[in-house]
Amino acid sequence: MVSVEGDEDEAKRINSQEGSNDSDSDQGEEIPQEETPVHKKRHHRISKEARMEEKKSRVLQRHPLTVQLILTIKNQTKMSLKFLYMTLLKIVTVESYLTTDDTGPPAGDMLMSESVLKELYPKDFGIDSPNPANFYQLSRQNFGSFSSLGVGTPYKWAQRMAGLQFIRNDVGEKNKVDVKIAHDSVEEVLKEVKKRIKARLELCGEIRMLEAGNFPVFPGDMPMKLGTTLVKFGVLRRTEDLGYEAVLRRGSSELIAHINIKPDYPKISPVFNIRFNPSVPSSADIIRDMEREINVMWDKPTTLSAQVQRLRACFDIYLETEGMAPKEKVFFHPVKGRTRSRPYKYLSLAGGIFTQR
């Protein structure tokens, strides 16, 4: 659903004013200074504060019309995107809000609209303005970072949807509007937003199962009967991306995994960093080989649950090859070659065997 909201009369007035005096819309225009009364100190302070507010409101002026776009996904999940045009900065910003009936843990931060839209395209965080001229405009008025202004998020994809292009090499050159880019980008961006929301909802379901210690039914190329159990799965507080901690246990032996999930999951598989508890012998090579098996050795992007399941199998194999747990798996060589590689590769032959790669 798409709608245009705001004051149409004010929009007509602004357009008429810009047409009659095009020089007033120049990006490098200085904001007029009011004379400062000096006869009373208190009046001087108030006047200075008023001038600063006037400068801020002028620089951050929005067009009176906004475009409201609502995407409906499933299960009453809706993403609201409001597009605003900053008339002096000449960029488009986005105010977003995601509503869903999936509100229980671990949805929380994962289903915040800002988290869902983060890096919808690579390196598009929406932290800085895509218009290079804005850096000088905001610095001249001592406004600080763009993200602190509270005027929405200037995603690069929002500029493309509006047909705006910015020339990075010459900051003095005005932005261009390309109608074809806008038309092509709207459909592409909305498709990506829908895919991202669906993926995030599925990830919530996966994490909810892992928190309960449950796993989905895997295809035949994954081992099912394992001695290692998942005893804990929870949020790991981080400053970037989505972080979780998994604790696996077999007997008195424990493995702790810190998991980093990129915004574009499952296109990009999670990255596991693992360590053993002090009772389990380890070395940098042992940790590296197991992390490689979990993070790298997949034919195609995999799921978080499948990675955790493989980690359980690898920990089983490691403990059994070290003689720290009864041998329950079928493998021919506990270690092989100069690198002393372990049989982490699973083959669904004859009931399932493990071998070296």
JSON list of N, CA and C in Angstrom, two decimals, residues 159-202:
[
{"chain": "A", "resi": 159, "resn": "GLN", "atom": "N", "xyz": [17.84, 6.59, -1.83]},
{"chain": "A", "resi": 159, "resn": "GLN", "atom": "CA", "xyz": [18.17, 7.58, -2.85]},
{"chain": "A", "resi": 159, "resn": "GLN", "atom": "C", "xyz": [17.89, 7.01, -4.24]},
{"chain": "A", "resi": 160, "resn": "ARG", "atom": "N", "xyz": [18.25, 5.74, -4.43]},
{"chain": "A", "resi": 160, "resn": "ARG", "atom": "CA", "xyz": [17.99, 5.11, -5.74]},
{"chain": "A", "resi": 160, "resn": "ARG", "atom": "C", "xyz": [16.50, 5.02, -6.02]},
{"chain": "A", "resi": 161, "resn": "MET", "atom": "N", "xyz": [15.72, 4.72, -4.99]},
{"chain": "A", "resi": 161, "resn": "MET", "atom": "CA", "xyz": [14.27, 4.64, -5.19]},
{"chain": "A", "resi": 161, "resn": "MET", "atom": "C", "xyz": [13.71, 5.99, -5.63]},
{"chain": "A", "resi": 162, "resn": "ALA", "atom": "N", "xyz": [14.33, 7.07, -5.15]},
{"chain": "A", "resi": 162, "resn": "ALA", "atom": "CA", "xyz": [13.87, 8.42, -5.52]},
{"chain": "A", "resi": 162, "resn": "ALA", "atom": "C", "xyz": [14.52, 8.90, -6.81]},
{"chain": "A", "resi": 163, "resn": "GLY", "atom": "N", "xyz": [15.42, 8.10, -7.39]},
{"chain": "A", "resi": 163, "resn": "GLY", "atom": "CA", "xyz": [16.09, 8.50, -8.62]},
{"chain": "A", "resi": 163, "resn": "GLY", "atom": "C", "xyz": [17.22, 9.48, -8.40]},
{"chain": "A", "resi": 164, "resn": "LEU", "atom": "N", "xyz": [17.74, 9.55, -7.17]},
{"chain": "A", "resi": 164, "resn": "LEU", "atom": "CA", "xyz": [18.82, 10.48, -6.87]},
{"chain": "A", "resi": 164, "resn": "LEU", "atom": "C", "xyz": [20.17, 9.80, -7.04]},
{"chain": "A", "resi": 165, "resn": "GLN", "atom": "N", "xyz": [21.08, 10.51, -7.70]},
{"chain": "A", "resi": 165, "resn": "GLN", "atom": "CA", "xyz": [22.46, 10.05, -7.85]},
{"chain": "A", "resi": 165, "resn": "GLN", "atom": "C", "xyz": [23.38, 11.18, -7.38]},
{"chain": "A", "resi": 166, "resn": "PHE", "atom": "N", "xyz": [24.45, 10.80, -6.70]},
{"chain": "A", "resi": 166, "resn": "PHE", "atom": "CA", "xyz": [25.40, 11.80, -6.21]},
{"chain": "A", "resi": 166, "resn": "PHE", "atom": "C", "xyz": [26.78, 11.52, -6.78]},
{"chain": "A", "resi": 167, "resn": "ILE", "atom": "N", "xyz": [27.39, 12.58, -7.26]},
{"chain": "A", "resi": 167, "resn": "ILE", "atom": "CA", "xyz": [28.73, 12.47, -7.84]},
{"chain": "A", "resi": 167, "resn": "ILE", "atom": "C", "xyz": [29.75, 12.65, -6.73]},
{"chain": "A", "resi": 168, "resn": "ARG", "atom": "N", "xyz": [30.51, 11.60, -6.47]},
{"chain": "A", "resi": 168, "resn": "ARG", "atom": "CA", "xyz": [31.45, 11.64, -5.36]},
{"chain": "A", "resi": 168, "resn": "ARG", "atom": "C", "xyz": [32.70, 12.45, -5.67]},
{"chain": "A", "resi": 169, "resn": "ASN", "atom": "N", "xyz": [33.08, 12.54, -6.94]},
{"chain": "A", "resi": 169, "resn": "ASN", "atom": "CA", "xyz": [34.34, 13.19, -7.28]},
{"chain": "A", "resi": 169, "resn": "ASN", "atom": "C", "xyz": [34.28, 14.70, -7.18]},
{"chain": "A", "resi": 170, "resn": "ASP", "atom": "N", "xyz": [33.12, 15.27, -7.44]},
{"chain": "A", "resi": 170, "resn": "ASP", "atom": "CA", "xyz": [32.98, 16.73, -7.43]},
{"chain": "A", "resi": 170, "resn": "ASP", "atom": "C", "xyz": [31.85, 17.09, -6.49]},
{"chain": "A", "resi": 171, "resn": "VAL", "atom": "N", "xyz": [32.19, 17.50, -5.27]},
{"chain": "A", "resi": 171, "resn": "VAL", "atom": "CA", "xyz": [31.15, 17.76, -4.28]},
{"chain": "A", "resi": 171, "resn": "VAL", "atom": "C", "xyz": [30.33, 18.98, -4.64]},
{"chain": "A", "resi": 172, "resn": "GLY", "atom": "N", "xyz": [30.82, 19.79, -5.57]},
{"chain": "A", "resi": 172, "resn": "GLY", "atom": "CA", "xyz": [30.07, 20.98, -5.94]},
{"chain": "A", "resi": 172, "resn": "GLY", "atom": "C", "xyz": [28.99, 20.71, -6.98]},
{"chain": "A", "resi": 173, "resn": "GLU", "atom": "N", "xyz": [29.07, 19.55, -7.64]},
{"chain": "A", "resi": 173, "resn": "GLU", "atom": "CA", "xyz": [28.09, 19.22, -8.66]},
{"chain": "A", "resi": 173, "resn": "GLU", "atom": "C", "xyz": [26.79, 18.78, -8.03]},
{"chain": "A", "resi": 174, "resn": "LYS", "atom": "N", "xyz": [25.69, 19.30, -8.54]},
{"chain": "A", "resi": 174, "resn": "LYS", "atom": "CA", "xyz": [24.38, 19.00, -7.95]},
{"chain": "A", "resi": 174, "resn": "LYS", "atom": "C", "xyz": [23.98, 17.56, -8.23]},
{"chain": "A", "resi": 175, "resn": "ASN", "atom": "N", "xyz": [23.16, 17.05, -7.35]},
{"chain": "A", "resi": 175, "resn": "ASN", "atom": "CA", "xyz": [22.65, 15.70, -7.54]},
{"chain": "A", "resi": 175, "resn": "ASN", "atom": "C", "xyz": [21.74, 15.64, -8.75]},
{"chain": "A", "resi": 176, "resn": "LYS", "atom": "N", "xyz": [21.70, 14.46, -9.36]},
{"chain": "A", "resi": 176, "resn": "LYS", "atom": "CA", "xyz": [20.86, 14.25, -10.54]},
{"chain": "A", "resi": 176, "resn": "LYS", "atom": "C", "xyz": [19.69, 13.35, -10.20]},
{"chain": "A", "resi": 177, "resn": "VAL", "atom": "N", "xyz": [18.63, 13.49, -10.94]},
{"chain": "A", "resi": 177, "resn": "VAL", "atom": "CA", "xyz": [17.46, 12.63, -10.76]},
{"chain": "A", "resi": 177, "resn": "VAL", "atom": "C", "xyz": [17.30, 11.78, -12.00]},
{"chain": "A", "resi": 178, "resn": "ASP", "atom": "N", "xyz": [17.26, 10.49, -11.85]},
{"chain": "A", "resi": 178, "resn": "ASP", "atom": "CA", "xyz": [17.13, 9.55, -12.95]},
{"chain": "A", "resi": 178, "resn": "ASP", "atom": "C", "xyz": [15.86, 8.74, -12.75]},
{"chain": "A", "resi": 179, "resn": "VAL", "atom": "N", "xyz": [14.85, 9.01, -13.58]},
{"chain": "A", "resi": 179, "resn": "VAL", "atom": "CA", "xyz": [13.55, 8.36, -13.43]},
{"chain": "A", "resi": 179, "resn": "VAL", "atom": "C", "xyz": [13.65, 6.86, -13.66]},
{"chain": "A", "resi": 180, "resn": "LYS", "atom": "N", "xyz": [14.49, 6.43, -14.62]},
{"chain": "A", "resi": 180, "resn": "LYS", "atom": "CA", "xyz": [14.63, 5.00, -14.91]},
{"chain": "A", "resi": 180, "resn": "LYS", "atom": "C", "xyz": [15.23, 4.26, -13.71]},
{"chain": "A", "resi": 181, "resn": "ILE", "atom": "N", "xyz": [16.25, 4.86, -13.08]},
{"chain": "A", "resi": 181, "resn": "ILE", "atom": "CA", "xyz": [16.85, 4.24, -11.90]},
{"chain": "A", "resi": 181, "resn": "ILE", "atom": "C", "xyz": [15.81, 4.09, -10.81]},
{"chain": "A", "resi": 182, "resn": "ALA", "atom": "N", "xyz": [14.99, 5.13, -10.62]},
{"chain": "A", "resi": 182, "resn": "ALA", "atom": "CA", "xyz": [13.97, 5.09, -9.58]},
{"chain": "A", "resi": 182, "resn": "ALA", "atom": "C", "xyz": [12.99, 3.95, -9.85]},
{"chain": "A", "resi": 183, "resn": "HIS", "atom": "N", "xyz": [12.54, 3.83, -11.10]},
{"chain": "A", "resi": 183, "resn": "HIS", "atom": "CA", "xyz": [11.55, 2.80, -11.44]},
{"chain": "A", "resi": 183, "resn": "HIS", "atom": "C", "xyz": [12.12, 1.40, -11.22]},
{"chain": "A", "resi": 184, "resn": "ASP", "atom": "N", "xyz": [13.35, 1.18, -11.69]},
{"chain": "A", "resi": 184, "resn": "ASP", "atom": "CA", "xyz": [13.96, -0.14, -11.55]},
{"chain": "A", "resi": 184, "resn": "ASP", "atom": "C", "xyz": [14.25, -0.47, -10.09]},
{"chain": "A", "resi": 185, "resn": "SER", "atom": "N", "xyz": [14.65, 0.54, -9.32]},
{"chain": "A", "resi": 185, "resn": "SER", "atom": "CA", "xyz": [15.09, 0.29, -7.95]},
{"chain": "A", "resi": 185, "resn": "SER", "atom": "C", "xyz": [13.93, 0.02, -7.01]},
{"chain": "A", "resi": 186, "resn": "VAL", "atom": "N", "xyz": [12.78, 0.63, -7.21]},
{"chain": "A", "resi": 186, "resn": "VAL", "atom": "CA", "xyz": [11.65, 0.45, -6.29]},
{"chain": "A", "resi": 186, "resn": "VAL", "atom": "C", "xyz": [11.28, -1.02, -6.18]},
{"chain": "A", "resi": 187, "resn": "GLU", "atom": "N", "xyz": [11.08, -1.66, -7.31]},
{"chain": "A", "resi": 187, "resn": "GLU", "atom": "CA", "xyz": [10.69, -3.08, -7.29]},
{"chain": "A", "resi": 187, "resn": "GLU", "atom": "C", "xyz": [11.79, -3.94, -6.69]},
{"chain": "A", "resi": 188, "resn": "GLU", "atom": "N", "xyz": [13.05, -3.64, -7.04]},
{"chain": "A", "resi": 188, "resn": "GLU", "atom": "CA", "xyz": [14.18, -4.42, -6.53]},
{"chain": "A", "resi": 188, "resn": "GLU", "atom": "C", "xyz": [14.32, -4.28, -5.02]},
{"chain": "A", "resi": 189, "resn": "VAL", "atom": "N", "xyz": [14.23, -3.05, -4.52]},
{"chain": "A", "resi": 189, "resn": "VAL", "atom": "CA", "xyz": [14.41, -2.81, -3.08]},
{"chain": "A", "resi": 189, "resn": "VAL", "atom": "C", "xyz": [13.29, -3.46, -2.28]},
{"chain": "A", "resi": 190, "resn": "LEU", "atom": "N", "xyz": [12.07, -3.30, -2.72]},
{"chain": "A", "resi": 190, "resn": "LEU", "atom": "CA", "xyz": [10.95, -3.88, -1.98]},
{"chain": "A", "resi": 190, "resn": "LEU", "atom": "C", "xyz": [11.03, -5.41, -1.93]},
{"chain": "A", "resi": 191, "resn": "LYS", "atom": "N", "xyz": [11.52, -6.00, -3.00]},
{"chain": "A", "resi": 191, "resn": "LYS", "atom": "CA", "xyz": [11.72, -7.45, -3.01]},
{"chain": "A", "resi": 191, "resn": "LYS", "atom": "C", "xyz": [12.77, -7.85, -1.98]},
{"chain": "A", "resi": 192, "resn": "GLU", "atom": "N", "xyz": [13.84, -7.06, -1.89]},
{"chain": "A", "resi": 192, "resn": "GLU", "atom": "CA", "xyz": [14.90, -7.36, -0.91]},
{"chain": "A", "resi": 192, "resn": "GLU", "atom": "C", "xyz": [14.40, -7.18, 0.52]},
{"chain": "A", "resi": 193, "resn": "VAL", "atom": "N", "xyz": [13.59, -6.15, 0.75]},
{"chain": "A", "resi": 193, "resn": "VAL", "atom": "CA", "xyz": [13.05, -5.93, 2.10]},
{"chain": "A", "resi": 193, "resn": "VAL", "atom": "C", "xyz": [12.17, -7.11, 2.52]},
{"chain": "A", "resi": 194, "resn": "LYS", "atom": "N", "xyz": [11.32, -7.58, 1.63]},
{"chain": "A", "resi": 194, "resn": "LYS", "atom": "CA", "xyz": [10.46, -8.72, 1.94]},
{"chain": "A", "resi": 194, "resn": "LYS", "atom": "C", "xyz": [11.28, -9.97, 2.24]},
{"chain": "A", "resi": 195, "resn": "LYS", "atom": "N", "xyz": [12.30, -10.22, 1.42]},
{"chain": "A", "resi": 195, "resn": "LYS", "atom": "CA", "xyz": [13.16, -11.39, 1.64]},
{"chain": "A", "resi": 195, "resn": "LYS", "atom": "C", "xyz": [13.86, -11.30, 2.99]},
{"chain": "A", "resi": 196, "resn": "ARG", "atom": "N", "xyz": [14.32, -10.09, 3.33]},
{"chain": "A", "resi": 196, "resn": "ARG", "atom": "CA", "xyz": [15.03, -9.91, 4.60]},
{"chain": "A", "resi": 196, "resn": "ARG", "atom": "C", "xyz": [14.09, -10.18, 5.79]},
{"chain": "A", "resi": 197, "resn": "ILE", "atom": "N", "xyz": [12.86, -9.69, 5.71]},
{"chain": "A", "resi": 197, "resn": "ILE", "atom": "CA", "xyz": [11.91, -9.89, 6.81]},
{"chain": "A", "resi": 197, "resn": "ILE", "atom": "C", "xyz": [11.58, -11.37, 6.97]},
{"chain": "A", "resi": 198, "resn": "LYS", "atom": "N", "xyz": [11.32, -12.05, 5.85]},
{"chain": "A", "resi": 198, "resn": "LYS", "atom": "CA", "xyz": [11.02, -13.48, 5.91]},
{"chain": "A", "resi": 198, "resn": "LYS", "atom": "C", "xyz": [12.19, -14.26, 6.51]},
{"chain": "A", "resi": 199, "resn": "ALA", "atom": "N", "xyz": [13.41, -13.92, 6.09]},
{"chain": "A", "resi": 199, "resn": "ALA", "atom": "CA", "xyz": [14.60, -14.61, 6.63]},
{"chain": "A", "resi": 199, "resn": "ALA", "atom": "C", "xyz": [14.75, -14.36, 8.12]},
{"chain": "A", "resi": 200, "resn": "ARG", "atom": "N", "xyz": [14.43, -13.14, 8.56]},
{"chain": "A", "resi": 200, "resn": "ARG", "atom": "CA", "xyz": [14.57, -12.81, 9.98]},
{"chain": "A", "resi": 200, "resn": "ARG", "atom": "C", "xyz": [13.52, -13.56, 10.81]},
{"chain": "A", "resi": 201, "resn": "LEU", "atom": "N", "xyz": [12.31, -13.70, 10.27]},
{"chain": "A", "resi": 201, "resn": "LEU", "atom": "CA", "xyz": [11.28, -14.46, 10.99]},
{"chain": "A", "resi": 201, "resn": "LEU", "atom": "C", "xyz": [11.67, -15.94, 11.11]},
{"chain": "A", "resi": 202, "resn": "GLU", "atom": "N", "xyz": [12.25, -16.49, 10.05]},
{"chain": "A", "resi": 202, "resn": "GLU", "atom": "CA", "xyz": [12.70, -17.88, 10.10]},
{"chain": "A", "resi": 202, "resn": "GLU", "atom": "C", "xyz": [13.85, -18.04, 11.08]}
]
